[in-house]
């Protein structure tokens, strides 16, 4: 029996989202604390956290990257990924769900956007409009294959038709960036509201991790698209920093998981863990092997954060110096991000495994849901195989070969 479409949310009503970057980031801790309290049960019971996303929208952090000339705070990539790490510390699912949103903002700042697109879309998405995506087709030999089409009907009206396998964050979104082919066979994106007739959203993502990222399938049936809602996907065969940003975003979510593992390890050892029967100590908090595990988890979190934010600085330097069209600089940044992603995600997976060294069998209780950290980290690492990150870095170091432009290496 086919799944039942999810009813779209009520359209977002503009709210004033003022404040500097620092002021917006200062509003985050309360929302992150709420996410952390709710995350074990929400993930276990597969509950999408609509209220939490709405609360994050009210902090103004979703607009950190919007330039000042469009009314935003003009934040950096470091600012955005610092916020993502915080959000991921509360819920990696919610952090991952916002990847498409922040990625759309970064695309507008890249060499793959025109000045006209920036002037059109930054005012439309600011303040607070959440952008989801529908990129991956169900068919085709690769995730980037495009079987979705946006073509004129007999009256000349553009119509969007197709089905996307999973659409990260779209159940939380106000508009969807949909990859498609136009009548000339060009790669384009159609940006359509989620409540437009012919758009059907499904909550049918069934992965064992990242279960509540609002990443179900999306079907488009004769959806009307206005000409100014179509943007070119030019540059798909050339390097662009927005692709590197999207890859580094995954690593930032992983860092958030590593910190969540640390938080849960500390809480578990302090309040629930008992020493093993043959322990050298009377309490878990005095057991040297338990303390070793916590120390390694903490070191993994802080080290991976430093690596990711250093890579964020490299992207910021490239953009701030106007080098978005410098292929050599783009290749170097892409490799910097690949190295960061490789190390940060592996450290996080290892930290998530070490969490169970802080307690006995009781640490595996479903109520605690501590295994979600490993499942979520492993799912994130499955987006693009980490072995290809290492291969690309090695090939660049030895042979000077640039990484693939699409970022899926």
XYZ file of C-alpha atoms in Angstrom:
409
model
C 0.000 0.000 0.000
C 1.537 3.338 -1.002
C 2.330 5.791 1.820
C -0.086 8.602 2.599
C 1.203 12.104 1.816
C 1.908 14.397 4.759
C -0.194 17.548 4.870
C 1.992 20.640 4.323
C 2.334 23.070 7.199
C 0.671 26.471 7.203
C 2.696 29.026 5.209
C 5.337 30.834 7.210
C 4.446 34.374 8.259
C 7.338 36.834 8.311
C 8.616 37.735 11.746
C 11.268 40.299 12.634
C 14.530 38.402 13.131
C 16.947 41.095 14.121
C 20.304 41.069 15.838
C 23.978 40.624 15.200
C 25.633 37.272 14.654
C 26.609 37.153 18.330
C 23.088 37.997 19.469
C 21.569 35.307 17.307
C 24.035 32.671 18.482
C 23.375 33.701 22.087
C 19.725 32.651 21.642
C 20.694 29.089 20.762
C 21.551 27.421 24.107
C 17.985 27.321 25.398
C 16.728 25.654 22.242
C 19.647 23.228 22.184
C 18.982 22.240 25.791
C 15.363 21.489 24.890
C 16.488 19.432 21.909
C 18.832 17.390 24.073
C 16.042 16.589 26.527
C 13.657 15.528 23.780
C 16.028 13.806 21.366
C 16.238 10.278 22.864
C 12.459 9.788 22.841
C 11.876 11.654 19.572
C 14.455 9.524 17.766
C 13.283 6.296 19.366
C 9.619 6.952 18.549
C 10.330 8.635 15.204
C 8.731 11.967 16.058
C 9.543 14.903 13.792
C 10.412 17.951 15.901
C 8.431 20.694 14.180
C 8.249 22.872 17.295
C 11.998 22.683 17.790
C 12.638 23.810 14.220
C 10.201 26.692 14.701
C 12.054 27.690 17.869
C 15.366 27.658 16.008
C 13.847 29.858 13.327
C 12.896 32.386 16.001
C 16.511 32.669 17.161
C 17.518 34.062 13.759
C 20.380 31.600 13.294
C 18.871 30.251 10.079
C 19.758 33.568 8.437
C 23.330 33.862 9.709
C 24.831 33.719 6.228
C 22.531 36.314 4.617
C 24.690 39.331 3.623
C 24.099 42.684 5.283
C 23.078 44.272 1.982
C 20.014 41.992 2.012
C 19.202 42.737 5.650
C 21.004 39.789 7.232
C 23.826 39.761 9.768
C 26.510 38.784 7.232
C 27.857 35.855 9.235
C 30.692 33.578 8.185
C 30.855 29.869 7.392
C 32.533 29.450 10.779
C 29.515 31.124 12.401
C 27.083 28.839 10.585
C 28.958 25.631 11.349
C 29.483 26.649 14.972
C 25.695 26.936 15.208
C 25.253 23.587 13.438
C 27.593 21.916 15.930
C 25.541 23.319 18.787
C 22.267 22.201 17.211
C 23.745 18.773 16.468
C 24.765 18.484 20.111
C 21.069 18.654 20.919
C 19.773 16.676 17.936
C 21.799 15.597 14.938
C 18.520 14.907 13.144
C 17.415 18.522 13.344
C 20.895 19.751 12.430
C 20.970 17.493 9.381
C 17.458 18.579 8.357
C 18.721 22.163 7.940
C 21.584 21.244 5.615
C 19.643 22.017 2.453
C 18.575 25.367 3.868
C 22.075 26.560 4.685
C 23.358 24.997 1.464
C 20.945 27.084 -0.603
C 22.218 30.259 1.055
C 25.806 29.216 0.344
C 24.994 28.435 -3.273
C 23.772 32.006 -3.709
C 27.212 33.182 -2.565
C 29.098 30.841 -4.888
C 30.330 30.988 -8.455
C 27.271 28.940 -9.452
C 24.848 31.806 -8.821
C 24.358 34.980 -10.804
C 24.030 38.455 -9.267
C 20.412 38.451 -10.432
C 19.734 35.210 -8.552
C 21.213 36.685 -5.385
C 19.125 39.835 -5.744
C 15.988 37.744 -6.295
C 16.366 34.977 -3.743
C 18.069 36.451 -0.696
C 15.153 38.885 -0.167
C 12.687 36.033 -0.694
C 14.209 33.660 1.830
C 15.011 36.343 4.417
C 13.838 36.455 7.106
C 13.482 32.857 8.174
C 12.050 31.061 5.145
C 13.272 27.452 5.346
C 14.509 25.869 2.130
C 14.349 22.104 1.693
C 15.595 20.046 -1.201
C 14.455 17.398 -3.621
C 17.629 16.424 -5.448
C 17.982 12.653 -5.567
C 15.901 10.813 -8.157
C 14.625 7.346 -7.371
C 15.945 6.035 -10.693
C 19.168 6.508 -12.597
C 22.650 5.077 -12.183
C 23.817 7.743 -9.741
C 22.290 10.053 -7.108
C 22.828 13.006 -9.417
C 20.807 11.486 -12.257
C 17.869 13.694 -13.147
C 14.620 12.060 -14.244
C 12.539 14.990 -13.034
C 11.508 17.488 -15.730
C 10.212 21.060 -15.793
C 8.633 21.542 -19.226
C 6.061 23.886 -20.772
C 2.589 22.488 -21.327
C 0.487 23.209 -24.432
C -0.376 26.639 -23.013
C 3.255 27.464 -22.356
C 2.953 27.094 -18.561
C 5.947 25.394 -16.942
C 5.011 22.126 -15.236
C 7.185 20.126 -12.858
C 6.897 16.338 -12.829
C 8.974 13.709 -11.056
C 9.640 11.785 -7.872
C 12.546 12.235 -5.481
C 13.731 9.367 -3.303
C 14.580 11.404 -0.212
C 14.398 15.116 0.363
C 16.369 16.227 3.396
C 14.479 18.625 5.633
C 11.612 19.158 3.244
C 8.906 18.227 5.756
C 10.151 21.185 7.827
C 10.526 23.514 4.841
C 8.520 26.353 3.326
C 9.945 25.997 -0.195
C 11.733 23.177 -2.005
C 14.717 23.462 -4.337
C 14.015 20.740 -6.912
C 16.649 19.534 -9.361
C 15.243 18.962 -12.846
C 15.972 19.105 -16.560
C 14.390 21.808 -18.686
C 13.235 21.614 -22.307
C 16.803 22.171 -23.525
C 18.179 19.385 -21.362
C 19.872 21.814 -18.966
C 20.232 21.143 -15.261
C 18.067 23.629 -13.371
C 16.475 24.033 -9.984
C 12.832 24.922 -9.532
C 12.076 26.610 -6.208
C 8.456 25.854 -5.325
C 6.357 26.265 -2.149
C 5.578 23.046 -0.303
C 1.839 23.792 -0.345
C 1.518 24.323 -4.087
C -1.016 22.009 -5.786
C 0.629 18.870 -7.126
C 3.343 18.685 -4.434
C 3.114 15.584 -2.244
C 5.386 15.071 0.774
C 6.012 11.652 2.335
C 7.452 10.706 5.714
C 8.867 7.418 4.459
C 12.629 7.594 5.085
C 13.497 4.212 6.650
C 17.233 4.394 7.331
C 18.463 2.994 10.635
C 20.039 6.352 11.445
C 19.082 10.012 10.997
C 15.517 8.746 11.262
C 13.845 12.105 11.956
C 15.540 14.425 9.475
C 12.224 15.020 7.666
C 13.763 13.324 4.632
C 10.936 11.455 3.001
C 10.117 11.172 -0.661
C 8.546 13.991 -2.653
C 6.315 13.694 -5.700
C 5.614 16.487 -8.177
C 2.630 16.097 -10.496
C 1.931 18.855 -12.990
C 3.146 21.444 -10.483
C 2.934 24.959 -11.918
C 6.293 26.736 -11.877
C 6.718 30.444 -12.567
C 9.653 31.485 -14.766
C 11.310 33.454 -11.947
C 11.259 30.310 -9.779
C 13.711 28.530 -12.060
C 17.423 29.032 -11.530
C 20.236 27.498 -13.509
C 22.376 24.764 -12.036
C 25.305 25.988 -14.113
C 28.756 24.956 -13.087
C 27.864 21.406 -12.135
C 30.979 20.251 -13.974
C 33.213 22.856 -12.337
C 34.440 23.193 -8.792
C 32.404 25.382 -6.466
C 32.827 26.204 -2.803
C 29.144 25.563 -2.024
C 29.718 21.855 -2.643
C 32.658 21.893 -0.236
C 30.431 23.661 2.278
C 27.783 20.939 2.026
C 30.413 18.274 2.656
C 31.864 20.171 5.618
C 28.327 20.575 6.950
C 28.113 16.786 7.307
C 31.311 16.847 9.342
C 29.887 19.622 11.548
C 26.816 17.506 12.270
C 29.180 14.662 13.182
C 31.009 16.975 15.593
C 27.670 17.758 17.213
C 27.141 14.022 17.662
C 30.581 13.669 19.246
C 29.688 16.338 21.796
C 26.321 14.678 22.421
C 28.192 11.424 23.075
C 30.406 13.272 25.556
C 27.396 14.836 27.294
C 25.680 11.462 27.598
C 28.871 9.745 28.756
C 29.370 12.272 31.557
C 25.719 12.122 32.585
C 25.632 8.323 32.491
C 28.799 7.861 34.545
C 27.735 10.429 37.127
C 24.146 9.240 37.588
C 23.620 5.691 36.339
C 26.763 3.664 35.720
C 27.973 1.059 38.202
C 31.490 -0.316 38.364
C 32.111 -3.757 36.945
C 32.344 -6.624 39.419
C 36.114 -6.774 38.907
C 36.603 -2.986 38.805
C 39.588 -1.392 40.487
C 37.276 1.259 41.975
C 34.149 1.403 44.116
C 32.321 3.718 41.693
C 32.176 4.080 37.937
C 33.391 7.647 38.363
C 36.586 6.329 39.939
C 37.236 3.518 37.467
C 40.362 4.405 35.443
C 39.122 2.569 32.371
C 35.792 4.386 32.442
C 37.583 7.700 32.866
C 39.893 6.793 29.988
C 36.869 6.228 27.750
C 35.349 9.590 28.727
C 38.661 11.325 28.142
C 38.988 9.811 24.689
C 35.413 10.791 23.810
C 36.001 14.378 24.931
C 39.262 14.544 23.000
C 37.527 13.245 19.868
C 34.837 15.936 20.132
C 37.181 18.865 20.705
C 39.707 17.709 18.117
C 37.105 17.142 15.431
C 35.581 20.550 16.166
C 38.955 22.247 15.729
C 39.520 20.442 12.432
C 36.096 21.353 11.048
C 36.267 25.009 12.066
C 39.752 25.322 10.572
C 38.329 24.066 7.284
C 35.460 26.547 7.660
C 38.057 29.300 7.952
C 39.551 28.138 4.654
C 36.174 28.526 2.933
C 35.684 31.949 4.519
C 39.103 33.083 3.346
C 38.323 31.992 -0.206
C 34.948 33.777 -0.287
C 36.119 36.892 1.533
C 38.993 37.272 -0.931
C 36.664 36.851 -3.914
C 38.342 33.659 -5.141
C 35.143 31.736 -5.932
C 36.266 31.520 -9.579
C 39.865 30.486 -8.833
C 39.933 26.787 -9.685
C 43.238 26.135 -7.918
C 41.942 27.742 -4.725
C 38.654 25.827 -5.002
C 40.495 22.528 -5.431
C 42.639 23.218 -2.374
C 39.592 24.085 -0.283
C 37.780 20.952 -1.467
C 40.731 18.808 -0.376
C 40.957 20.645 2.951
C 37.294 19.823 3.529
C 37.776 16.197 2.453
C 40.569 15.747 4.994
C 38.489 17.379 7.725
C 35.463 15.239 6.942
C 37.517 12.052 6.872
C 39.029 12.619 10.306
C 36.048 14.225 12.067
C 33.566 11.556 11.016
C 35.886 8.691 11.914
C 36.598 10.249 15.313
C 32.873 10.610 15.927
C 32.111 6.997 15.021
C 34.881 5.856 17.351
C 33.612 8.101 20.160
C 30.082 6.739 19.756
C 31.448 3.209 20.148
C 33.463 4.138 23.241
C 30.300 5.413 24.935
C 29.398 1.821 25.777
C 32.728 1.384 27.566
C 31.423 3.735 30.267
C 28.875 1.211 31.508
C 27.713 -2.354 31.313
C 24.747 -3.916 29.587
C 22.404 -1.346 31.130
C 23.921 1.267 28.810
C 22.155 -0.480 25.939
C 18.677 0.123 27.364
C 16.247 1.313 24.719
C 14.969 4.014 27.071
C 18.394 5.658 27.026
C 18.692 5.207 23.257
C 22.451 5.794 23.426
C 22.960 3.713 20.299
C 21.356 6.499 18.240
C 24.662 8.354 18.273
C 26.541 5.552 16.500
C 23.663 4.903 14.084
C 23.386 8.591 13.208
C 27.138 9.071 12.790
C 27.423 5.965 10.643
C 24.538 7.112 8.459
C 26.134 10.527 7.948
C 29.414 8.871 6.995
C 27.503 6.813 4.426
C 26.481 9.894 2.430
C 29.804 9.833 0.592
C 32.285 7.006 1.303
C 35.141 8.224 3.469
C 37.589 6.046 1.552
C 37.047 8.352 -1.429
C 37.908 11.345 0.746
C 41.238 9.719 1.523
C 41.732 8.751 -2.131
C 41.033 12.289 -3.340
C 43.424 13.764 -0.784
C 46.151 11.303 -1.697
C 45.641 11.781 -5.432
C 45.889 15.545 -4.985
C 49.006 15.303 -2.825
C 50.879 12.915 -5.135
C 49.542 13.684 -8.603
C 48.031 17.153 -8.254
C 44.670 15.829 -9.495
C 41.705 17.995 -8.555
C 38.785 16.328 -6.767
C 35.551 15.683 -8.686
C 33.445 18.811 -9.102
C 30.236 17.270 -7.781
C 31.707 16.598 -4.357
C 30.468 12.992 -4.166
C 33.944 11.518 -3.799
